[in-house]
Short mmCIF file of C-alpha atoms in Angstrom, two decimals:
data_model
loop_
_atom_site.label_atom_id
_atom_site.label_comp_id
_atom_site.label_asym_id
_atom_site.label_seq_id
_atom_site.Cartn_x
_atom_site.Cartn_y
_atom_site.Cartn_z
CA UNK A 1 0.00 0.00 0.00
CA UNK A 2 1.10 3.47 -0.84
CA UNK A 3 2.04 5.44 2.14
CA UNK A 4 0.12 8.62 2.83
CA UNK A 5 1.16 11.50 2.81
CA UNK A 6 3.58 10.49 0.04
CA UNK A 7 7.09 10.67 1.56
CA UNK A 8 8.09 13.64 -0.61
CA UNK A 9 5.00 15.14 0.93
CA UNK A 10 5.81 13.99 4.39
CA UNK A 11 8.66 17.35 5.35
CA UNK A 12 6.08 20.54 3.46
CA UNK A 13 4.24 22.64 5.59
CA UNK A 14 0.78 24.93 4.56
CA UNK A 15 1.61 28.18 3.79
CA UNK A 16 0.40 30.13 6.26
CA UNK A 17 1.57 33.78 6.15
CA UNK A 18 0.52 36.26 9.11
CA UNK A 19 -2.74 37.37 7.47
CA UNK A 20 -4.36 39.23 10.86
CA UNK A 21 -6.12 42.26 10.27
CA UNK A 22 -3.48 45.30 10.45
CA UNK A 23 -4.37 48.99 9.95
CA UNK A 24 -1.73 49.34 7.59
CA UNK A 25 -0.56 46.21 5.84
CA UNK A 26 2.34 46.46 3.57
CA UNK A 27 2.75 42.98 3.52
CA UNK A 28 1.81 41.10 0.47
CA UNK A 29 2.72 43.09 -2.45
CA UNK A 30 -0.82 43.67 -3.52
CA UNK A 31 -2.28 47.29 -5.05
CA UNK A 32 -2.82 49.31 -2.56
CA UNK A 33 -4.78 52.08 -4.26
CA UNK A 34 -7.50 49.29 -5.00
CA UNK A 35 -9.04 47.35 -7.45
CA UNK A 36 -9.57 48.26 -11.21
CA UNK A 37 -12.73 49.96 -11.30
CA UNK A 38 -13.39 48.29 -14.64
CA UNK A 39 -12.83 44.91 -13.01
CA UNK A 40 -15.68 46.10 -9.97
CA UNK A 41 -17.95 47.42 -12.66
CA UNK A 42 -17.48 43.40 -14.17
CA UNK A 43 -18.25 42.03 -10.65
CA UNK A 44 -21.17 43.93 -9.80
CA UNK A 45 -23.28 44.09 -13.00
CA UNK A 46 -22.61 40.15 -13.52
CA UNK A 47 -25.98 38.20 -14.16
CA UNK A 48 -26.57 35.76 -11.49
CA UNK A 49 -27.42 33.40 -13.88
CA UNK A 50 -23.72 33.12 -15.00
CA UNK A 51 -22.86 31.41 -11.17
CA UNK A 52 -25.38 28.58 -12.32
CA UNK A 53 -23.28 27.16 -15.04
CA UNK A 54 -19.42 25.97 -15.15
CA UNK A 55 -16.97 28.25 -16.86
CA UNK A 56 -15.61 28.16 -20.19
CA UNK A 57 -12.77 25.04 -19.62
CA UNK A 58 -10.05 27.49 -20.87
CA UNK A 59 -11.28 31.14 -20.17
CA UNK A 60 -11.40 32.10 -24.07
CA UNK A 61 -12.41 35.23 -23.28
CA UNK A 62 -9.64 36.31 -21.02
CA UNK A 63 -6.86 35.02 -23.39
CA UNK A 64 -8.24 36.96 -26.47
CA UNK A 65 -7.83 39.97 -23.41
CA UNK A 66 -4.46 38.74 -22.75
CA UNK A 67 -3.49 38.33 -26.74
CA UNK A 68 -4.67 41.75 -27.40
CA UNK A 69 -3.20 43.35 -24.48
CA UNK A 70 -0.01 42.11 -25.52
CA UNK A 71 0.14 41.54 -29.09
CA UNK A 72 0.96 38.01 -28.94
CA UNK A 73 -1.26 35.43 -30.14
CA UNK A 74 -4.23 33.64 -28.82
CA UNK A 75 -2.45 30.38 -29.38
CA UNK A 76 0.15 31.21 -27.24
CA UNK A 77 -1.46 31.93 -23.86
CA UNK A 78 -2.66 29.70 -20.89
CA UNK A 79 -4.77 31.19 -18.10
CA UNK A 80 -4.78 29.75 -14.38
CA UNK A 81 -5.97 30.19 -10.99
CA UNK A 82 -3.48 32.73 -9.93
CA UNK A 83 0.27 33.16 -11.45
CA UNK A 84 0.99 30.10 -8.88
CA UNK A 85 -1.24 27.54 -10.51
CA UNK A 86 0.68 28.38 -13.98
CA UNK A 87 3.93 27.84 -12.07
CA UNK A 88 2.51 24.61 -10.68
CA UNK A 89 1.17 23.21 -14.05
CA UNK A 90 4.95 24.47 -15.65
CA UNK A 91 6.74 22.53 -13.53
CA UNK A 92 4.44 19.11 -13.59
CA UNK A 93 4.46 19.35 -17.45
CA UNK A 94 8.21 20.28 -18.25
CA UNK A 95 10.03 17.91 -15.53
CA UNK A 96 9.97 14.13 -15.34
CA UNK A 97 10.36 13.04 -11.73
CA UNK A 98 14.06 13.34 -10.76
CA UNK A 99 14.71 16.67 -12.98
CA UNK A 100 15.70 19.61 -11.39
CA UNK A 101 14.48 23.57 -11.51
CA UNK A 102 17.50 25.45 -11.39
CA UNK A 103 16.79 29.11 -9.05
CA UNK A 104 18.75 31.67 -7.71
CA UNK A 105 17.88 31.83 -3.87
CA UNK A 106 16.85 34.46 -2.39
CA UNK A 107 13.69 34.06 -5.02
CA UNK A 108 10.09 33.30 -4.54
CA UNK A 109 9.56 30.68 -1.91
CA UNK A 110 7.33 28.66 -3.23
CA UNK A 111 9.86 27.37 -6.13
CA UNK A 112 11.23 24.95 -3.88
CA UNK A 113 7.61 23.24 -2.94
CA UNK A 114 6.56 23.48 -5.86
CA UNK A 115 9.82 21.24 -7.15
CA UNK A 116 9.34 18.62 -4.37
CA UNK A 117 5.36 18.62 -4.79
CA UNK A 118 6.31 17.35 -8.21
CA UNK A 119 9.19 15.03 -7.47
CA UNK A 120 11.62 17.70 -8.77
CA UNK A 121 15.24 18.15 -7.27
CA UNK A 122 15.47 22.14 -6.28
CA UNK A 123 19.07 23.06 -7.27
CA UNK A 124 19.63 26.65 -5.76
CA UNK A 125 22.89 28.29 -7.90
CA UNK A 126 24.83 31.61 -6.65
CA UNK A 127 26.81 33.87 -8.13
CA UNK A 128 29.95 35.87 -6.57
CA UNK A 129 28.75 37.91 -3.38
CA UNK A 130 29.53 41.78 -3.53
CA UNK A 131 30.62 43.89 -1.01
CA UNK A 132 27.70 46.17 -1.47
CA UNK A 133 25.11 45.87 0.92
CA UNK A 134 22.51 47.47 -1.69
CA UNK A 135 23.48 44.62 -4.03
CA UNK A 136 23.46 40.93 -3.78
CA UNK A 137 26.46 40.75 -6.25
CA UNK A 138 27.31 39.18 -9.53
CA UNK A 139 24.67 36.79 -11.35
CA UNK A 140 25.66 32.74 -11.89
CA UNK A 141 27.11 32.01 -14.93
CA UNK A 142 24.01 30.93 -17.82
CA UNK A 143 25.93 27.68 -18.47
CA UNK A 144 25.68 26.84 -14.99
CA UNK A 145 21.93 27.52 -14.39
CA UNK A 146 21.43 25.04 -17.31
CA UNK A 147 23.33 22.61 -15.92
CA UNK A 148 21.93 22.70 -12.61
CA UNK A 149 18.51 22.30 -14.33
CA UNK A 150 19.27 19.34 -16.74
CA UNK A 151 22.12 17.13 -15.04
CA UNK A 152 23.41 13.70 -17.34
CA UNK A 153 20.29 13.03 -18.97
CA UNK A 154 18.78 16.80 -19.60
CA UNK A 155 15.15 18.34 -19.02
CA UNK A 156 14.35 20.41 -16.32
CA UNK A 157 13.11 23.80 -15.73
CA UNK A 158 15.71 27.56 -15.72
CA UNK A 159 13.31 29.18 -12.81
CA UNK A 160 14.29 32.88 -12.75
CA UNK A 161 11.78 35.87 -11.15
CA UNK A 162 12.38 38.73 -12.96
CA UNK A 163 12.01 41.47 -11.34
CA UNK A 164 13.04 39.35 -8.23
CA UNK A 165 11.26 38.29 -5.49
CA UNK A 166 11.90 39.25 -2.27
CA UNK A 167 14.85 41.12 -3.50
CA UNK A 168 13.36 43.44 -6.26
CA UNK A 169 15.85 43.54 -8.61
CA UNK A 170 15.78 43.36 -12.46
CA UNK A 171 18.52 40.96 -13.76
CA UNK A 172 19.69 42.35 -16.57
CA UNK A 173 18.14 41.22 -20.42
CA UNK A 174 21.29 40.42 -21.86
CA UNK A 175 22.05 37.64 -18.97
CA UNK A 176 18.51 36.45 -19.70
CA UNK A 177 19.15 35.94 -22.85
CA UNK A 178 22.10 34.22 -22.64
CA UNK A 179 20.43 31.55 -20.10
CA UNK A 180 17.49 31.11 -23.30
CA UNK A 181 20.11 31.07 -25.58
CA UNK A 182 22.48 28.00 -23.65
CA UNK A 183 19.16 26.19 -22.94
CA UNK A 184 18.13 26.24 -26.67
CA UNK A 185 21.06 25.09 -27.58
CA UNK A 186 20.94 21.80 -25.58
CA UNK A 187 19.05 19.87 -28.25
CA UNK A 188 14.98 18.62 -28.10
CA UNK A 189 15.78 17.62 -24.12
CA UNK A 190 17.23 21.22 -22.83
CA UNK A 191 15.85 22.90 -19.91
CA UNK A 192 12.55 25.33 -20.21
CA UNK A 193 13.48 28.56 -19.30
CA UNK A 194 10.51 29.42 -16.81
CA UNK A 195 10.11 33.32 -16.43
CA UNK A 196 8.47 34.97 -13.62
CA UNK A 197 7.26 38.20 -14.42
CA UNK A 198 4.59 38.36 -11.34
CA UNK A 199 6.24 42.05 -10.90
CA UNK A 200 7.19 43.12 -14.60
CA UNK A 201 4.65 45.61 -14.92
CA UNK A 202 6.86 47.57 -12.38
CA UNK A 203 9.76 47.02 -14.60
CA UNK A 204 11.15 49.24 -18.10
CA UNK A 205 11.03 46.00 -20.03
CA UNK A 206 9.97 41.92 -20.48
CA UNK A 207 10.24 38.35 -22.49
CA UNK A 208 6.48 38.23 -23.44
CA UNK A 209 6.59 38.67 -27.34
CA UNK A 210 10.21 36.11 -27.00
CA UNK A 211 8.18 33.34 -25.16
CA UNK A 212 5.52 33.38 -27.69
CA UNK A 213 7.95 32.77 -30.34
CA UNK A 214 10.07 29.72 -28.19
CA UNK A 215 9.63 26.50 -27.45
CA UNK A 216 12.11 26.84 -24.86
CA UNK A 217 10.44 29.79 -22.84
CA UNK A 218 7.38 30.29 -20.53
CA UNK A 219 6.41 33.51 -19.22
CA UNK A 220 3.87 33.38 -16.24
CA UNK A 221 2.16 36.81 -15.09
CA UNK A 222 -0.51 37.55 -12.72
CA UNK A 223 -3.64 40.31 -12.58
CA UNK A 224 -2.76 39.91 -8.56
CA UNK A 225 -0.54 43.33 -8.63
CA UNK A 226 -1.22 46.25 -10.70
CA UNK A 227 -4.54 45.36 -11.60
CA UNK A 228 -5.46 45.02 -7.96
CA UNK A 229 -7.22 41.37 -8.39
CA UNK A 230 -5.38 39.41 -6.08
CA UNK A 231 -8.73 38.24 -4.52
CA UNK A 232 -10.14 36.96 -7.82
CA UNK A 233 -6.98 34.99 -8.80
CA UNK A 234 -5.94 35.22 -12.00
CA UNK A 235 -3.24 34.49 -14.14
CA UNK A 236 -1.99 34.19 -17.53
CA UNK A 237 1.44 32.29 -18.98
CA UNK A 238 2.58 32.96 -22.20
CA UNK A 239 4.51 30.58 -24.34
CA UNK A 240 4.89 28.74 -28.20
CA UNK A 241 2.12 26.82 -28.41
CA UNK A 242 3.15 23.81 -28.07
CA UNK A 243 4.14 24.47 -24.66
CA UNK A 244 0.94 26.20 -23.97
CA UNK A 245 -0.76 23.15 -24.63
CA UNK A 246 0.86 21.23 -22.63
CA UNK A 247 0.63 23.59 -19.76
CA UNK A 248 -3.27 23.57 -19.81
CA UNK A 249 -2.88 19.53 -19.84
CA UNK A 250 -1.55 19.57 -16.37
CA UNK A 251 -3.17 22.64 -15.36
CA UNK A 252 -6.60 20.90 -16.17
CA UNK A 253 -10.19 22.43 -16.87
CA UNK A 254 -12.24 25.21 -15.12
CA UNK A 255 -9.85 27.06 -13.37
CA UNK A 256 -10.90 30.58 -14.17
CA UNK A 257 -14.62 31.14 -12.51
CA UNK A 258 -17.12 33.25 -14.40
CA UNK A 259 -16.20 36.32 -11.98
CA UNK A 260 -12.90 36.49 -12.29
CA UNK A 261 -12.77 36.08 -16.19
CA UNK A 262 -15.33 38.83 -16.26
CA UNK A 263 -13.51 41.26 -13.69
CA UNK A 264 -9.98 40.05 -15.66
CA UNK A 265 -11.20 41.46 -19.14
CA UNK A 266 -12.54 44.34 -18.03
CA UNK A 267 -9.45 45.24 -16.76
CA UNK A 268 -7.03 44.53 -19.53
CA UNK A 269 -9.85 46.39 -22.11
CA UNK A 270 -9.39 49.46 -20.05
CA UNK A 271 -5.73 49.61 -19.49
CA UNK A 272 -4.86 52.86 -20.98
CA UNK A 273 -5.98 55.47 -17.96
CA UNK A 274 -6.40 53.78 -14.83
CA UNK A 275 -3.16 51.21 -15.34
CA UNK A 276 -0.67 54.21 -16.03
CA UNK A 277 -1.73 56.54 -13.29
CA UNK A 278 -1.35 53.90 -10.89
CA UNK A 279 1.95 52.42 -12.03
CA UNK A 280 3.02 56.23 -11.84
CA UNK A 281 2.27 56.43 -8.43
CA UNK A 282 3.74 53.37 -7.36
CA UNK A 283 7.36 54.06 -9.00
CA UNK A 284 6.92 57.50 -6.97
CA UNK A 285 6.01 55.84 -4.22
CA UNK A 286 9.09 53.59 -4.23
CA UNK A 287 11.81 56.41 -5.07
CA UNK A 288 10.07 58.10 -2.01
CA UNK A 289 10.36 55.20 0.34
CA UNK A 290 13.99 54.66 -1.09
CA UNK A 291 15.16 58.03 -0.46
CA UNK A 292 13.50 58.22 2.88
CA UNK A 293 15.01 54.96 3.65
CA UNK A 294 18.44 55.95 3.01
CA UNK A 295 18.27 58.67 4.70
CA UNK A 296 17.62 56.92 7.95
CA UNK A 297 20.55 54.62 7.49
CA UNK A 298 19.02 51.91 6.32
CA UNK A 299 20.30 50.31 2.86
CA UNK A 300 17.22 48.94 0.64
CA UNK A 301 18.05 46.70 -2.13
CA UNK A 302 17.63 48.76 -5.45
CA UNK A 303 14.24 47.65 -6.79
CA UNK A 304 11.87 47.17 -10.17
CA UNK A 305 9.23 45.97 -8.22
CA UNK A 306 6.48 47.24 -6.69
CA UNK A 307 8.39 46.88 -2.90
CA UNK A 308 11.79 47.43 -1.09
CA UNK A 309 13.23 44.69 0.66
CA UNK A 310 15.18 46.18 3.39
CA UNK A 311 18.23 44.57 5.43
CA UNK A 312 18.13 44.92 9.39
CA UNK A 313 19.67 43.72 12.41
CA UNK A 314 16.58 41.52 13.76
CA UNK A 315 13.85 41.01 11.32
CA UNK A 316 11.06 39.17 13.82
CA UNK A 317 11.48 41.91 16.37
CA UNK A 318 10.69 44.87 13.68
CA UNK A 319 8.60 42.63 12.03
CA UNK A 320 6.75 42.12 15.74
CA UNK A 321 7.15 45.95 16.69
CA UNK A 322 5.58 47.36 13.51
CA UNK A 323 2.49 45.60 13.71
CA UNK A 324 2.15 46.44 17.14
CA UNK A 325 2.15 49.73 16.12
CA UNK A 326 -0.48 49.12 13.37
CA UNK A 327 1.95 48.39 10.21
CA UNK A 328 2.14 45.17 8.78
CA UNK A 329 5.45 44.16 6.52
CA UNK A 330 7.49 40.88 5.62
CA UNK A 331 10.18 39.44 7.47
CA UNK A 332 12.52 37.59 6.31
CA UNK A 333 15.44 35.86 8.41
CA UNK A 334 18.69 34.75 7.23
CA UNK A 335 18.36 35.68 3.50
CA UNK A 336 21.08 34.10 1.11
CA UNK A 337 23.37 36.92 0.71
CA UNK A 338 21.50 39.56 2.93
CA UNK A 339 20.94 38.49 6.46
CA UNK A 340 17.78 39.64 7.99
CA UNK A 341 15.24 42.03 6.31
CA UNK A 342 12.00 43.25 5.93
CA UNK A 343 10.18 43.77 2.67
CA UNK A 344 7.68 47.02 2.20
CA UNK A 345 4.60 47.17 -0.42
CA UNK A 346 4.90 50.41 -2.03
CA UNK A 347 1.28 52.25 -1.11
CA UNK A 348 -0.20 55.66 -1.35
CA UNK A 349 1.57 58.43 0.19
CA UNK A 350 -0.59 58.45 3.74
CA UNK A 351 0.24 54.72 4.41
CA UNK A 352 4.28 55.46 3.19
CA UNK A 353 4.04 58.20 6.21
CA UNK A 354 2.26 56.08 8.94
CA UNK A 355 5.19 53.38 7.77
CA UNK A 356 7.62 55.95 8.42
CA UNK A 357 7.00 57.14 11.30
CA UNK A 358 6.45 53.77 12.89
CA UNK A 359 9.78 52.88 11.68
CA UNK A 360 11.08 56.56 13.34
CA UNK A 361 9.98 55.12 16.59
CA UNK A 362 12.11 52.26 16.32
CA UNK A 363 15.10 54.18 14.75
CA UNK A 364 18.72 52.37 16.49
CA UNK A 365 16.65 48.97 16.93
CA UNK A 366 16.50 47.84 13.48
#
């Protein structure tokens, strides 16, 4: 008899981030100006007879939104539950059991249970550190990602966040490009090259149009940030399609309910006033924070996101003091490369100000 929970399974944990009500929480990376009012508009005029019926399998709708948004084609999107069920369905349809998913750590912490849920080997691979304690140094070399991913026999999966999560930072194209280029050079059994661009709408540039034109590349994006729909969970992945259709074979059927599709097109439709004035504020918001930051002592990691990740001395006890105070951030302790640190959501100027000055009342703690 099998054993249950599967041994692999045996070690994981449920994620289970500190989600108590906070007056301020600049925790999670979501929009906090709100949601896209075209997206509300979507949710509150919906007939109630659409909650009677199953979704479309696919959400056809939302990747014709997603095609013209981008300029890619139909073909080559895949929609999901979230950004995270596209990174789960990735990873169960490139990988046989044994493979690994090359990463960078600090990244996205999920990667790694996402790997073992699917009998992958998580191969973490560092570059040189730096002396800078804004930077986390010099990137691995793009023939060593690739071989960290496919080992002997070859496969695997190239994860890299771009812009970086918890760190922020935008590895530059042309090293991107180089890790595509290695991995499509490996022959029919080379490593896919699995982007996450959860926090590229934040950033100057992205891979979208070169995924849709790979078979070797999957971009995976989420309506979770700047679109303010992190409730509704939706995502989108991007890819030849070929790849595509292999993603939406492990990702399986119905995974995008009526709502969300609805409150997802909307959005992307209307993307031209709204989207812009709120990505405006954000980057303001960040240089702001930044500056204010700096000027404090502290040394925040240079950042394309849409938050700072910031290095200090004990990160539960500001972590613990700030929401005492009525701020909520991230903590992270013992960070590859950085030590302790929080990491702050970028959010309208009033909730930057309340952050501050919580953080002024700690000032020689941190």
């Amino acid at each position: 008899m099998s054993p249950f929970p599967r041994p692999v399974y045996a070690p994981l944990e449920p994620y289970a981030p500190d989600r108590r009500p906070v007056e301020v929480d600049l925790s999670d990376n979501t929009n906090r100006w709100g949601a896209h009012p075209g997206a509300m508009e979507a949710v509150r005029s919906a007939d109630p007879e659409e909650l009677l019926r199953y979704p479309p399998v696919y959400a056809d709708r939302l990747r014709a939104a997603v095609a013209r948004r981008h300029d890619v084609p139909v073909e080559a999107v895949a929609t999901g539950c979230g950004s995270d069920d596209l990174l789960d369905s990735a990873f169960r349809a490139a990988g046989e059991a044994g493979e690994g998913v090359a990463y960078m750590p600090p990244t996205f912490s999920m990667v790694e249970i996402f790997a073992r849920m699917n009998a992958l080997e998580a191969r973490p691979v560092f570059g040189e550190a730096s002396d800078d304690p804004a930077s986390l140094g010099s990137l691995p070399d793009p023939e060593a990602m690739v071989d960290a991913a496919a080992g002997p026999a070859g496969g695997g999966l190239v994860y890299i966040c771009r812009p970086n999560n918890p760190t922020g930072e935008l590895q530059p194209r042309g090293w991107v490009e180089a890790v595509i280029e290695e991995a499509e050079g490996r022959g029919e059994r080379s490593p896919i090259v699995l982007l996450d661009e959860a926090y590229a709408d934040y950033a100057p540039d992205n891979f979208l149009r070169e995924a849709a034109g790979s078979r070797r590349v999957l971009v995976v994006r989420t309506l979770s940030k700047l679109y303010g729909l992190a409730g509704l969970r939706v995502g989108f992945a991007v890819g030849a399609p070929e790849v595509i259709r292999e993603v939406e074979k492990s990702r399986g059927p119905y995974k995008v309910n009526r709502l969300a599709e609805a409150a997802a097109v909307a959005a992307l439709d209307d993307a031209e006033g709204w989207v812009p004035e709120i990505r405006s504020a954000t980057l303001e918001g960040r240089a702001r924070l930044a500056f204010e930051l700096a000027s404090r002592g502290y040394t925040p990691i240079g950042s394309s996101a849409n938050f700072i990740l910031v290095p200090v001395d004990d990160a539960a006890f500001v972590t613990a003091a700030l929401r005492q105070d009525g701020v909520a951030v991230r903590p992270f302790l013992e960070t590859p490369g950085i030590g302790d640190a929080i990491r702050i959501s970028i959010g309208p100027p009033e909730e930057l100000d309340r952050l501050l000055k919580s953080l002024d009342g700690l000032y020689g703690y941190a």
